[in-house]
mmCIF file of C-alpha atoms in Angstrom:
data_model
loop_
_atom_site.group_PDB
_atom_site.id
_atom_site.type_symbol
_atom_site.label_atom_id
_atom_site.label_comp_id
_atom_site.label_asym_id
_atom_site.label_seq_id
_atom_site.Cartn_x
_atom_site.Cartn_y
_atom_site.Cartn_z
ATOM 1 C CA UNK A 153 -10.827 13.672 13.230
ATOM 2 C CA UNK A 154 -12.614 15.004 10.042
ATOM 3 C CA UNK A 155 -14.300 12.321 7.883
ATOM 4 C CA UNK A 156 -14.536 12.827 4.261
ATOM 5 C CA UNK A 157 -16.784 10.406 2.034
ATOM 6 C CA UNK A 158 -15.618 10.576 -1.512
ATOM 7 C CA UNK A 159 -17.026 7.337 -2.570
ATOM 8 C CA UNK A 160 -18.341 7.723 -6.210
ATOM 9 C CA UNK A 161 -16.682 10.858 -6.659
ATOM 10 C CA UNK A 162 -14.276 11.160 -10.038
ATOM 11 C CA UNK A 163 -10.779 12.468 -9.802
ATOM 12 C CA UNK A 164 -9.828 15.103 -8.611
ATOM 13 C CA UNK A 165 -12.777 15.601 -6.377
ATOM 14 C CA UNK A 166 -11.485 13.260 -3.614
ATOM 15 C CA UNK A 167 -8.205 15.115 -3.412
ATOM 16 C CA UNK A 168 -9.959 18.572 -3.498
ATOM 17 C CA UNK A 169 -12.315 17.394 -0.621
ATOM 18 C CA UNK A 170 -9.378 16.114 1.376
ATOM 19 C CA UNK A 171 -7.436 19.432 0.866
ATOM 20 C CA UNK A 172 -10.413 21.284 2.052
ATOM 21 C CA UNK A 173 -10.729 19.154 5.108
ATOM 22 C CA UNK A 174 -7.092 19.460 6.082
ATOM 23 C CA UNK A 175 -7.647 23.512 5.840
ATOM 24 C CA UNK A 176 -10.569 22.972 8.225
ATOM 25 C CA UNK A 177 -8.298 21.340 10.843
ATOM 26 C CA UNK A 178 -6.595 24.592 11.422
ATOM 27 C CA UNK A 179 -3.769 22.887 13.051
ATOM 28 C CA UNK A 180 -2.503 19.290 13.936
ATOM 29 C CA UNK A 181 -5.261 16.604 13.546
ATOM 30 C CA UNK A 182 -6.527 13.669 11.452
ATOM 31 C CA UNK A 183 -8.513 13.369 8.315
ATOM 32 C CA UNK A 184 -10.185 10.159 7.276
ATOM 33 C CA UNK A 185 -11.210 9.698 3.551
ATOM 34 C CA UNK A 186 -13.421 6.836 2.048
ATOM 35 C CA UNK A 187 -12.864 6.339 -1.644
ATOM 36 C CA UNK A 188 -14.054 3.560 -4.031
ATOM 37 C CA UNK A 189 -11.113 2.864 -6.376
ATOM 38 C CA UNK A 190 -7.258 2.246 -6.139
ATOM 39 C CA UNK A 191 -6.361 5.356 -8.268
ATOM 40 C CA UNK A 192 -7.992 7.559 -5.761
ATOM 41 C CA UNK A 193 -5.712 6.020 -3.117
ATOM 42 C CA UNK A 194 -2.738 6.615 -5.326
ATOM 43 C CA UNK A 195 -3.625 10.263 -5.861
ATOM 44 C CA UNK A 196 -3.991 10.796 -2.110
ATOM 45 C CA UNK A 197 -0.949 9.098 -1.322
ATOM 46 C CA UNK A 198 0.826 11.080 -3.861
ATOM 47 C CA UNK A 199 -0.504 14.415 -2.337
ATOM 48 C CA UNK A 200 0.277 13.113 1.025
ATOM 49 C CA UNK A 201 3.891 12.519 0.443
ATOM 50 C CA UNK A 202 4.223 15.820 -1.349
ATOM 51 C CA UNK A 203 2.961 17.687 1.501
ATOM 52 C CA UNK A 204 4.529 15.733 4.226
ATOM 53 C CA UNK A 205 1.438 14.024 5.883
ATOM 54 C CA UNK A 206 1.732 10.768 7.517
ATOM 55 C CA UNK A 207 -0.536 8.509 5.679
ATOM 56 C CA UNK A 208 -2.194 5.007 6.183
ATOM 57 C CA UNK A 209 -4.390 3.255 3.763
ATOM 58 C CA UNK A 210 -6.205 0.093 3.565
ATOM 59 C CA UNK A 211 -8.859 -1.869 1.454
ATOM 60 C CA UNK A 212 -11.841 -2.273 3.764
ATOM 61 C CA UNK A 213 -14.048 -4.371 1.079
ATOM 62 C CA UNK A 214 -14.624 -4.307 -2.584
ATOM 63 C CA UNK A 215 -14.732 -0.844 -3.932
ATOM 64 C CA UNK A 216 -14.373 0.706 -0.403
ATOM 65 C CA UNK A 217 -10.807 2.028 0.601
ATOM 66 C CA UNK A 218 -9.798 4.024 3.661
ATOM 67 C CA UNK A 219 -7.113 6.608 3.751
ATOM 68 C CA UNK A 220 -6.133 8.388 6.769
ATOM 69 C CA UNK A 221 -3.829 11.471 6.801
ATOM 70 C CA UNK A 222 -2.161 12.897 9.934
ATOM 71 C CA UNK A 223 -0.996 16.544 10.160
ATOM 72 C CA UNK A 224 1.773 16.820 12.840
ATOM 73 C CA UNK A 225 2.495 19.181 15.558
ATOM 74 C CA UNK A 226 3.627 22.661 14.711
ATOM 75 C CA UNK A 227 1.425 22.428 11.535
ATOM 76 C CA UNK A 228 3.901 20.189 9.566
ATOM 77 C CA UNK A 229 2.104 19.706 6.087
ATOM 78 C CA UNK A 230 -0.591 22.167 6.577
ATOM 79 C CA UNK A 231 -1.969 23.321 3.194
ATOM 80 C CA UNK A 232 -0.913 26.772 2.234
ATOM 81 C CA UNK A 233 -3.159 29.385 1.028
ATOM 82 C CA UNK A 234 -1.179 29.874 -2.106
ATOM 83 C CA UNK A 235 -1.687 26.362 -3.293
ATOM 84 C CA UNK A 236 -3.602 26.312 -6.392
ATOM 85 C CA UNK A 237 -5.972 24.154 -8.267
ATOM 86 C CA UNK A 238 -3.301 23.303 -10.781
ATOM 87 C CA UNK A 239 -1.604 21.204 -8.164
ATOM 88 C CA UNK A 240 -4.372 18.919 -8.021
ATOM 89 C CA UNK A 241 -3.824 16.505 -10.983
ATOM 90 C CA UNK A 242 -5.208 12.963 -11.754
ATOM 91 C CA UNK A 243 -2.243 10.600 -12.056
ATOM 92 C CA UNK A 244 -2.440 7.383 -14.017
ATOM 93 C CA UNK A 245 -2.337 4.087 -12.601
ATOM 94 C CA UNK A 246 1.082 3.897 -10.990
ATOM 95 C CA UNK A 247 1.236 0.070 -11.084
ATOM 96 C CA UNK A 248 3.570 -1.493 -13.622
ATOM 97 C CA UNK A 249 4.076 -5.029 -14.919
ATOM 98 C CA UNK A 250 6.693 -5.880 -12.378
ATOM 99 C CA UNK A 251 6.572 -8.750 -9.825
ATOM 100 C CA UNK A 252 8.206 -8.716 -6.403
ATOM 101 C CA UNK A 253 9.121 -12.163 -4.914
ATOM 102 C CA UNK A 254 9.741 -12.565 -1.276
ATOM 103 C CA UNK A 255 10.658 -16.146 -0.294
ATOM 104 C CA UNK A 256 12.528 -15.412 2.779
ATOM 105 C CA UNK A 257 12.010 -13.441 6.115
ATOM 106 C CA UNK A 258 15.431 -11.977 5.626
ATOM 107 C CA UNK A 259 17.210 -9.649 3.076
ATOM 108 C CA UNK A 260 20.729 -10.908 2.225
ATOM 109 C CA UNK A 261 23.442 -12.992 3.755
ATOM 110 C CA UNK A 262 24.985 -12.488 7.017
ATOM 111 C CA UNK A 263 23.413 -11.626 10.321
ATOM 112 C CA UNK A 264 19.838 -13.020 10.437
ATOM 113 C CA UNK A 265 18.707 -10.156 12.718
ATOM 114 C CA UNK A 266 19.872 -7.430 10.315
ATOM 115 C CA UNK A 267 18.481 -9.368 7.591
ATOM 116 C CA UNK A 268 14.905 -9.142 9.096
ATOM 117 C CA UNK A 269 15.475 -5.557 9.734
ATOM 118 C CA UNK A 270 16.272 -4.998 6.038
ATOM 119 C CA UNK A 271 13.467 -7.110 4.625
ATOM 120 C CA UNK A 272 10.876 -4.960 6.846
ATOM 121 C CA UNK A 273 12.747 -1.701 5.415
ATOM 122 C CA UNK A 274 12.504 -3.136 1.820
ATOM 123 C CA UNK A 275 8.718 -3.685 2.115
ATOM 124 C CA UNK A 276 8.261 -0.267 3.648
ATOM 125 C CA UNK A 277 10.302 1.347 0.916
ATOM 126 C CA UNK A 278 8.002 -0.131 -1.688
ATOM 127 C CA UNK A 279 5.176 1.970 -0.531
ATOM 128 C CA UNK A 280 7.265 4.998 -1.162
ATOM 129 C CA UNK A 281 7.874 4.345 -4.726
ATOM 130 C CA UNK A 282 6.328 6.330 -7.698
ATOM 131 C CA UNK A 283 5.978 3.234 -9.499
ATOM 132 C CA UNK A 284 4.512 0.075 -7.735
ATOM 133 C CA UNK A 285 4.860 -3.512 -8.574
ATOM 134 C CA UNK A 286 1.650 -5.256 -10.237
ATOM 135 C CA UNK A 287 2.010 -8.248 -7.704
ATOM 136 C CA UNK A 288 3.933 -9.336 -4.570
ATOM 137 C CA UNK A 289 4.343 -13.218 -4.196
ATOM 138 C CA UNK A 290 5.026 -14.561 -0.762
ATOM 139 C CA UNK A 291 6.224 -18.213 -0.591
ATOM 140 C CA UNK A 292 8.385 -20.344 1.650
ATOM 141 C CA UNK A 293 9.982 -18.160 4.505
ATOM 142 C CA UNK A 294 8.275 -15.010 3.013
ATOM 143 C CA UNK A 295 4.805 -16.542 3.849
ATOM 144 C CA UNK A 296 4.502 -15.134 7.410
ATOM 145 C CA UNK A 297 4.872 -11.664 6.262
ATOM 146 C CA UNK A 298 1.052 -11.679 5.230
ATOM 147 C CA UNK A 299 -0.168 -13.412 8.404
ATOM 148 C CA UNK A 300 -1.163 -12.335 12.000
ATOM 149 C CA UNK A 301 1.697 -10.877 13.965
ATOM 150 C CA UNK A 302 3.827 -9.746 10.651
ATOM 151 C CA UNK A 303 5.636 -6.543 11.258
ATOM 152 C CA UNK A 304 4.819 -5.424 7.614
ATOM 153 C CA UNK A 305 1.052 -5.858 7.668
ATOM 154 C CA UNK A 306 0.320 -1.930 7.670
ATOM 155 C CA UNK A 307 2.716 -1.498 4.866
ATOM 156 C CA UNK A 308 1.163 -4.318 2.861
ATOM 157 C CA UNK A 309 -2.474 -2.955 3.433
ATOM 158 C CA UNK A 310 -1.242 0.297 2.056
ATOM 159 C CA UNK A 311 0.099 -1.394 -1.088
ATOM 160 C CA UNK A 312 -3.128 -3.334 -1.443
ATOM 161 C CA UNK A 313 -5.132 -0.377 -1.110
ATOM 162 C CA UNK A 314 -3.282 1.241 -4.005
ATOM 163 C CA UNK A 315 -4.074 -1.769 -6.070
ATOM 164 C CA UNK A 316 -0.918 -4.056 -5.562
ATOM 165 C CA UNK A 317 -2.005 -7.685 -5.700
ATOM 166 C CA UNK A 318 -0.814 -9.537 -2.606
ATOM 167 C CA UNK A 319 -0.508 -13.396 -3.127
ATOM 168 C CA UNK A 320 0.641 -16.035 -0.597
ATOM 169 C CA UNK A 321 1.556 -19.628 -1.409
ATOM 170 C CA UNK A 322 -1.299 -21.867 0.125
ATOM 171 C CA UNK A 323 1.077 -24.859 0.396
ATOM 172 C CA UNK A 324 3.497 -22.695 2.313
ATOM 173 C CA UNK A 325 0.921 -21.508 4.722
ATOM 174 C CA UNK A 326 -0.206 -25.127 5.230
ATOM 175 C CA UNK A 327 3.455 -26.179 5.889
ATOM 176 C CA UNK A 328 3.998 -23.522 8.445
ATOM 177 C CA UNK A 329 0.626 -24.020 10.261
ATOM 178 C CA UNK A 330 -0.568 -20.436 9.248
ATOM 179 C CA UNK A 331 -3.508 -21.162 6.931
ATOM 180 C CA UNK A 332 -5.874 -19.804 9.714
ATOM 181 C CA UNK A 333 -3.664 -16.577 10.223
ATOM 182 C CA UNK A 334 -3.656 -15.103 6.795
ATOM 183 C CA UNK A 335 -4.483 -11.220 7.234
ATOM 184 C CA UNK A 336 -3.699 -9.685 3.879
ATOM 185 C CA UNK A 337 -4.252 -10.541 0.155
ATOM 186 C CA UNK A 338 -5.242 -13.969 -1.243
ATOM 187 C CA UNK A 339 -3.914 -17.577 -1.215
ATOM 188 C CA UNK A 340 -2.300 -18.824 -4.578
ATOM 189 C CA UNK A 341 -1.012 -22.001 -5.964
ATOM 190 C CA UNK A 342 2.200 -22.783 -7.848
ATOM 191 C CA UNK A 343 0.526 -22.664 -11.169
ATOM 192 C CA UNK A 344 -0.461 -18.933 -10.456
ATOM 193 C CA UNK A 345 3.003 -18.054 -9.046
ATOM 194 C CA UNK A 346 4.634 -19.768 -12.234
ATOM 195 C CA UNK A 347 2.135 -17.854 -14.706
ATOM 196 C CA UNK A 348 2.734 -14.462 -12.865
ATOM 197 C CA UNK A 349 6.399 -14.791 -13.113
ATOM 198 C CA UNK A 350 6.396 -15.817 -16.744
ATOM 199 C CA UNK A 351 4.167 -13.028 -17.798
ATOM 200 C CA UNK A 352 6.110 -10.231 -15.781
ATOM 201 C CA UNK A 353 8.228 -7.782 -17.603
ATOM 202 C CA UNK A 354 10.694 -8.079 -14.751
ATOM 203 C CA UNK A 355 10.993 -9.803 -11.305
ATOM 204 C CA UNK A 356 12.498 -8.221 -8.290
ATOM 205 C CA UNK A 357 13.724 -10.521 -5.642
ATOM 206 C CA UNK A 358 15.298 -8.791 -2.424
#
């Protein structure tokens, strides 16, 4: 693994440093990048998607984010020598004033097992969007998604690292006995949930 410290670096330096580190791999391998803001994470994520790298990201603490890119066997996603500096651009914040509301562990009506698979797939698909929601609200049956044992934790960590606010209803956590098991985001209340919904340009409920 090659480690890149880009904390304090302005765009496009984190992307440039990461591209150089990937070239140093000269084959399959992993690059870990540390940055201090969500926009840098968004830029690195966009680059990874374009190049075909596997990527994971998470917020470690305030103003410290970890991005891990993996180049696969056979050199998938390797940087090409003809890549030019013009390809390295600073994208604007990709978050928009949309709210995603997840109030169930399942998506749609019908088979419960299928519904659970669909909801997990929906959360993953959010990580692949060019425009991200500003906030994801979890309440009632959706509350366990932010807690220990959730199948969506890694996807939610990646979204949080890109600046998406993750909020879970505190009353719901208490009801389900999950107050001590929250692993991602913050606890919220019905006043904040209502305020977020009222101020949103649009609300998406899968």
